[in-house]
């Protein structure tokens, strides 16, 4: 049987590698769109590879999270660093889900500005995952690329309860208004 720590390293490498490939392809697709090489095969390859890598990383993410929780002696709530890792990994996963869902729902090619926003959100998802992996280096080895963010080891930015409830209410109202609107939406 593989220990949680070993399995966490394997799944983390899968997540980080696939998200890094996706981020690189999102940047390349942005470059091809900006240079107006939209119809080239390179643009299509970058777009397809970005989304496929993002999907693969997203499928491996739950295994990395669960094995990481199992590998931690006291769980995610034992330190602000681990809580920040959880927040960043779930934020990156949420962005990835949104990017993939948007790509799946759109049947026609995106306009230039929409493509830039889509690629920026995909690259932001990659950034969240790479920052999460860097925090893992801080936790396990004591060094990482996050040394320029000293508060990340000691503070976890959480919303106060009243703001969380307000956000939930805004989302519910937006969903209800979207379903009852007389204007035809997408």
Short mmCIF file of C-alpha atoms in Angstrom, two decimals:
data_model
loop_
_atom_site.label_atom_id
_atom_site.label_comp_id
_atom_site.label_asym_id
_atom_site.label_seq_id
_atom_site.Cartn_x
_atom_site.Cartn_y
_atom_site.Cartn_z
CA UNK A 1 0.00 0.00 0.00
CA UNK A 2 1.26 3.50 -0.86
CA UNK A 3 1.47 5.93 2.04
CA UNK A 4 -0.46 9.21 1.90
CA UNK A 5 2.73 11.26 1.67
CA UNK A 6 4.03 9.35 -1.34
CA UNK A 7 0.64 9.35 -3.06
CA UNK A 8 0.36 13.08 -2.39
CA UNK A 9 3.70 13.74 -4.11
CA UNK A 10 2.61 11.71 -7.16
CA UNK A 11 -0.79 13.35 -7.50
CA UNK A 12 0.64 16.81 -6.82
CA UNK A 13 3.13 16.35 -9.65
CA UNK A 14 0.27 15.33 -11.96
CA UNK A 15 -1.77 18.39 -10.98
CA UNK A 16 1.11 20.86 -11.17
CA UNK A 17 2.45 19.47 -14.44
CA UNK A 18 -0.90 19.47 -16.20
CA UNK A 19 -1.87 22.92 -14.90
CA UNK A 20 1.55 24.30 -15.92
CA UNK A 21 1.05 22.90 -19.43
CA UNK A 22 -2.44 24.40 -19.52
CA UNK A 23 -1.12 27.80 -18.39
CA UNK A 24 1.59 27.78 -21.03
CA UNK A 25 -0.94 26.90 -23.71
CA UNK A 26 -3.33 29.63 -22.54
CA UNK A 27 -0.51 32.16 -22.84
CA UNK A 28 0.42 30.83 -26.30
CA UNK A 29 -3.21 30.98 -27.42
CA UNK A 30 -3.38 34.59 -26.23
CA UNK A 31 -0.23 35.36 -28.22
CA UNK A 32 -1.65 33.71 -31.35
CA UNK A 33 -4.93 35.62 -30.93
CA UNK A 34 -3.10 38.90 -30.40
CA UNK A 35 -0.95 38.30 -33.48
CA UNK A 36 -4.15 37.43 -35.39
CA UNK A 37 -3.02 33.90 -36.16
CA UNK A 38 -6.45 32.74 -34.95
CA UNK A 39 -7.12 30.34 -37.79
CA UNK A 40 -3.71 28.72 -37.69
CA UNK A 41 -3.33 25.16 -36.54
CA UNK A 42 -1.01 26.34 -33.74
CA UNK A 43 -3.81 28.39 -32.21
CA UNK A 44 -6.19 25.45 -32.35
CA UNK A 45 -3.58 23.08 -30.91
CA UNK A 46 -2.80 25.51 -28.06
CA UNK A 47 -6.51 25.92 -27.29
CA UNK A 48 -7.24 22.18 -27.32
CA UNK A 49 -4.14 21.29 -25.32
CA UNK A 50 -4.85 23.97 -22.72
CA UNK A 51 -8.34 22.67 -22.07
CA UNK A 52 -7.33 18.99 -22.13
CA UNK A 53 -4.48 19.60 -19.68
CA UNK A 54 -6.76 21.67 -17.47
CA UNK A 55 -9.32 18.84 -17.41
CA UNK A 56 -6.66 16.27 -16.54
CA UNK A 57 -5.30 18.46 -13.75
CA UNK A 58 -8.80 19.02 -12.45
CA UNK A 59 -9.46 15.27 -12.38
CA UNK A 60 -6.24 14.67 -10.41
CA UNK A 61 -6.91 17.56 -7.98
CA UNK A 62 -9.25 15.73 -5.56
CA UNK A 63 -6.69 12.95 -5.13
CA UNK A 64 -3.98 15.51 -4.34
CA UNK A 65 -6.20 17.31 -1.83
CA UNK A 66 -7.38 14.17 -0.05
CA UNK A 67 -3.93 12.58 0.09
CA UNK A 68 -2.50 15.89 1.34
CA UNK A 69 -5.05 16.00 4.14
CA UNK A 70 -4.18 12.41 5.00
CA UNK A 71 -0.44 13.15 4.94
CA UNK A 72 -0.74 16.14 7.27
CA UNK A 73 -0.36 15.04 10.88
CA UNK A 74 -3.06 17.36 12.26
CA UNK A 75 -5.17 18.19 9.19
CA UNK A 76 -5.66 21.38 7.20
CA UNK A 77 -6.77 23.47 10.16
CA UNK A 78 -3.50 22.99 12.02
CA UNK A 79 -1.70 25.96 10.43
CA UNK A 80 -2.47 29.03 8.32
CA UNK A 81 -0.10 27.73 5.65
CA UNK A 82 -2.16 24.56 5.13
CA UNK A 83 -5.41 26.52 5.21
CA UNK A 84 -4.01 28.85 2.52
CA UNK A 85 -3.05 25.81 0.45
CA UNK A 86 -6.63 24.55 0.67
CA UNK A 87 -8.05 27.97 -0.24
CA UNK A 88 -5.72 28.38 -3.22
CA UNK A 89 -6.22 24.86 -4.55
CA UNK A 90 -10.00 25.08 -4.36
CA UNK A 91 -9.93 28.57 -5.93
CA UNK A 92 -7.78 27.23 -8.77
CA UNK A 93 -10.10 24.26 -9.15
CA UNK A 94 -13.15 26.54 -9.24
CA UNK A 95 -11.56 28.74 -11.90
CA UNK A 96 -10.69 25.63 -13.91
CA UNK A 97 -14.27 24.36 -13.71
CA UNK A 98 -15.54 27.76 -14.88
CA UNK A 99 -13.10 27.88 -17.80
CA UNK A 100 -13.94 24.34 -18.91
CA UNK A 101 -17.69 24.91 -18.53
CA UNK A 102 -17.49 28.10 -20.58
CA UNK A 103 -15.55 26.34 -23.32
CA UNK A 104 -18.03 23.48 -23.34
CA UNK A 105 -21.06 25.83 -23.56
CA UNK A 106 -19.69 28.00 -26.38
CA UNK A 107 -20.21 26.51 -29.79
CA UNK A 108 -18.98 29.44 -31.86
CA UNK A 109 -15.46 30.88 -31.76
CA UNK A 110 -14.88 33.56 -29.13
CA UNK A 111 -14.30 37.19 -29.95
CA UNK A 112 -10.85 38.60 -29.26
CA UNK A 113 -11.69 40.25 -25.93
CA UNK A 114 -13.64 37.20 -24.73
CA UNK A 115 -10.69 35.02 -25.68
CA UNK A 116 -8.31 37.23 -23.69
CA UNK A 117 -10.53 37.05 -20.62
CA UNK A 118 -10.99 33.28 -20.99
CA UNK A 119 -7.24 32.75 -21.32
CA UNK A 120 -6.53 35.07 -18.38
CA UNK A 121 -8.88 33.08 -16.16
CA UNK A 122 -7.28 29.82 -17.31
CA UNK A 123 -3.82 31.21 -16.57
CA UNK A 124 -5.06 32.48 -13.18
CA UNK A 125 -6.16 28.96 -12.37
CA UNK A 126 -2.65 27.81 -13.21
CA UNK A 127 -1.20 30.54 -11.01
CA UNK A 128 -3.31 29.38 -8.05
CA UNK A 129 -2.08 25.81 -8.47
CA UNK A 130 1.57 26.80 -8.82
CA UNK A 131 1.32 29.02 -5.75
CA UNK A 132 -0.28 26.11 -3.88
CA UNK A 133 2.60 23.85 -4.87
CA UNK A 134 5.09 26.48 -3.76
CA UNK A 135 3.39 26.67 -0.38
CA UNK A 136 3.80 22.89 -0.17
CA UNK A 137 7.54 23.43 -0.52
CA UNK A 138 7.39 25.91 2.33
CA UNK A 139 5.53 23.38 4.47
CA UNK A 140 7.76 20.40 3.73
CA UNK A 141 11.21 21.95 3.18
CA UNK A 142 10.93 25.44 4.64
CA UNK A 143 11.70 27.26 1.39
CA UNK A 144 9.74 28.18 -1.71
CA UNK A 145 9.03 30.91 -4.20
CA UNK A 146 6.60 32.52 -1.75
CA UNK A 147 9.26 34.15 0.42
CA UNK A 148 8.17 37.53 -0.97
CA UNK A 149 4.74 37.01 0.66
CA UNK A 150 5.62 36.76 4.37
CA UNK A 151 2.02 36.97 5.70
CA UNK A 152 0.98 33.81 3.84
CA UNK A 153 2.64 31.65 6.49
CA UNK A 154 0.90 33.29 9.43
CA UNK A 155 -2.45 34.67 8.21
CA UNK A 156 -5.41 33.12 6.42
CA UNK A 157 -7.64 35.66 4.63
CA UNK A 158 -11.21 34.62 5.37
CA UNK A 159 -14.44 36.50 4.85
CA UNK A 160 -16.37 37.49 7.95
CA UNK A 161 -19.64 35.59 8.45
CA UNK A 162 -21.85 38.53 7.44
CA UNK A 163 -19.97 38.92 4.14
CA UNK A 164 -20.22 35.19 3.39
CA UNK A 165 -23.98 35.33 3.93
CA UNK A 166 -24.22 38.44 1.72
CA UNK A 167 -22.32 36.70 -1.10
CA UNK A 168 -24.60 33.64 -0.86
CA UNK A 169 -27.68 35.88 -1.03
CA UNK A 170 -26.32 37.77 -4.05
CA UNK A 171 -25.66 34.49 -5.86
CA UNK A 172 -29.16 33.19 -5.10
CA UNK A 173 -30.76 36.45 -6.27
CA UNK A 174 -28.67 36.40 -9.46
CA UNK A 175 -29.71 32.81 -10.19
CA UNK A 176 -33.39 33.58 -9.59
CA UNK A 177 -33.27 36.72 -11.75
CA UNK A 178 -31.51 34.84 -14.53
CA UNK A 179 -34.29 32.24 -14.65
CA UNK A 180 -37.16 34.75 -14.50
CA UNK A 181 -35.79 37.41 -16.83
CA UNK A 182 -37.84 38.29 -19.91
CA UNK A 183 -34.68 38.99 -21.86
CA UNK A 184 -33.35 35.99 -23.75
CA UNK A 185 -29.95 35.06 -22.34
CA UNK A 186 -27.22 33.11 -24.18
#
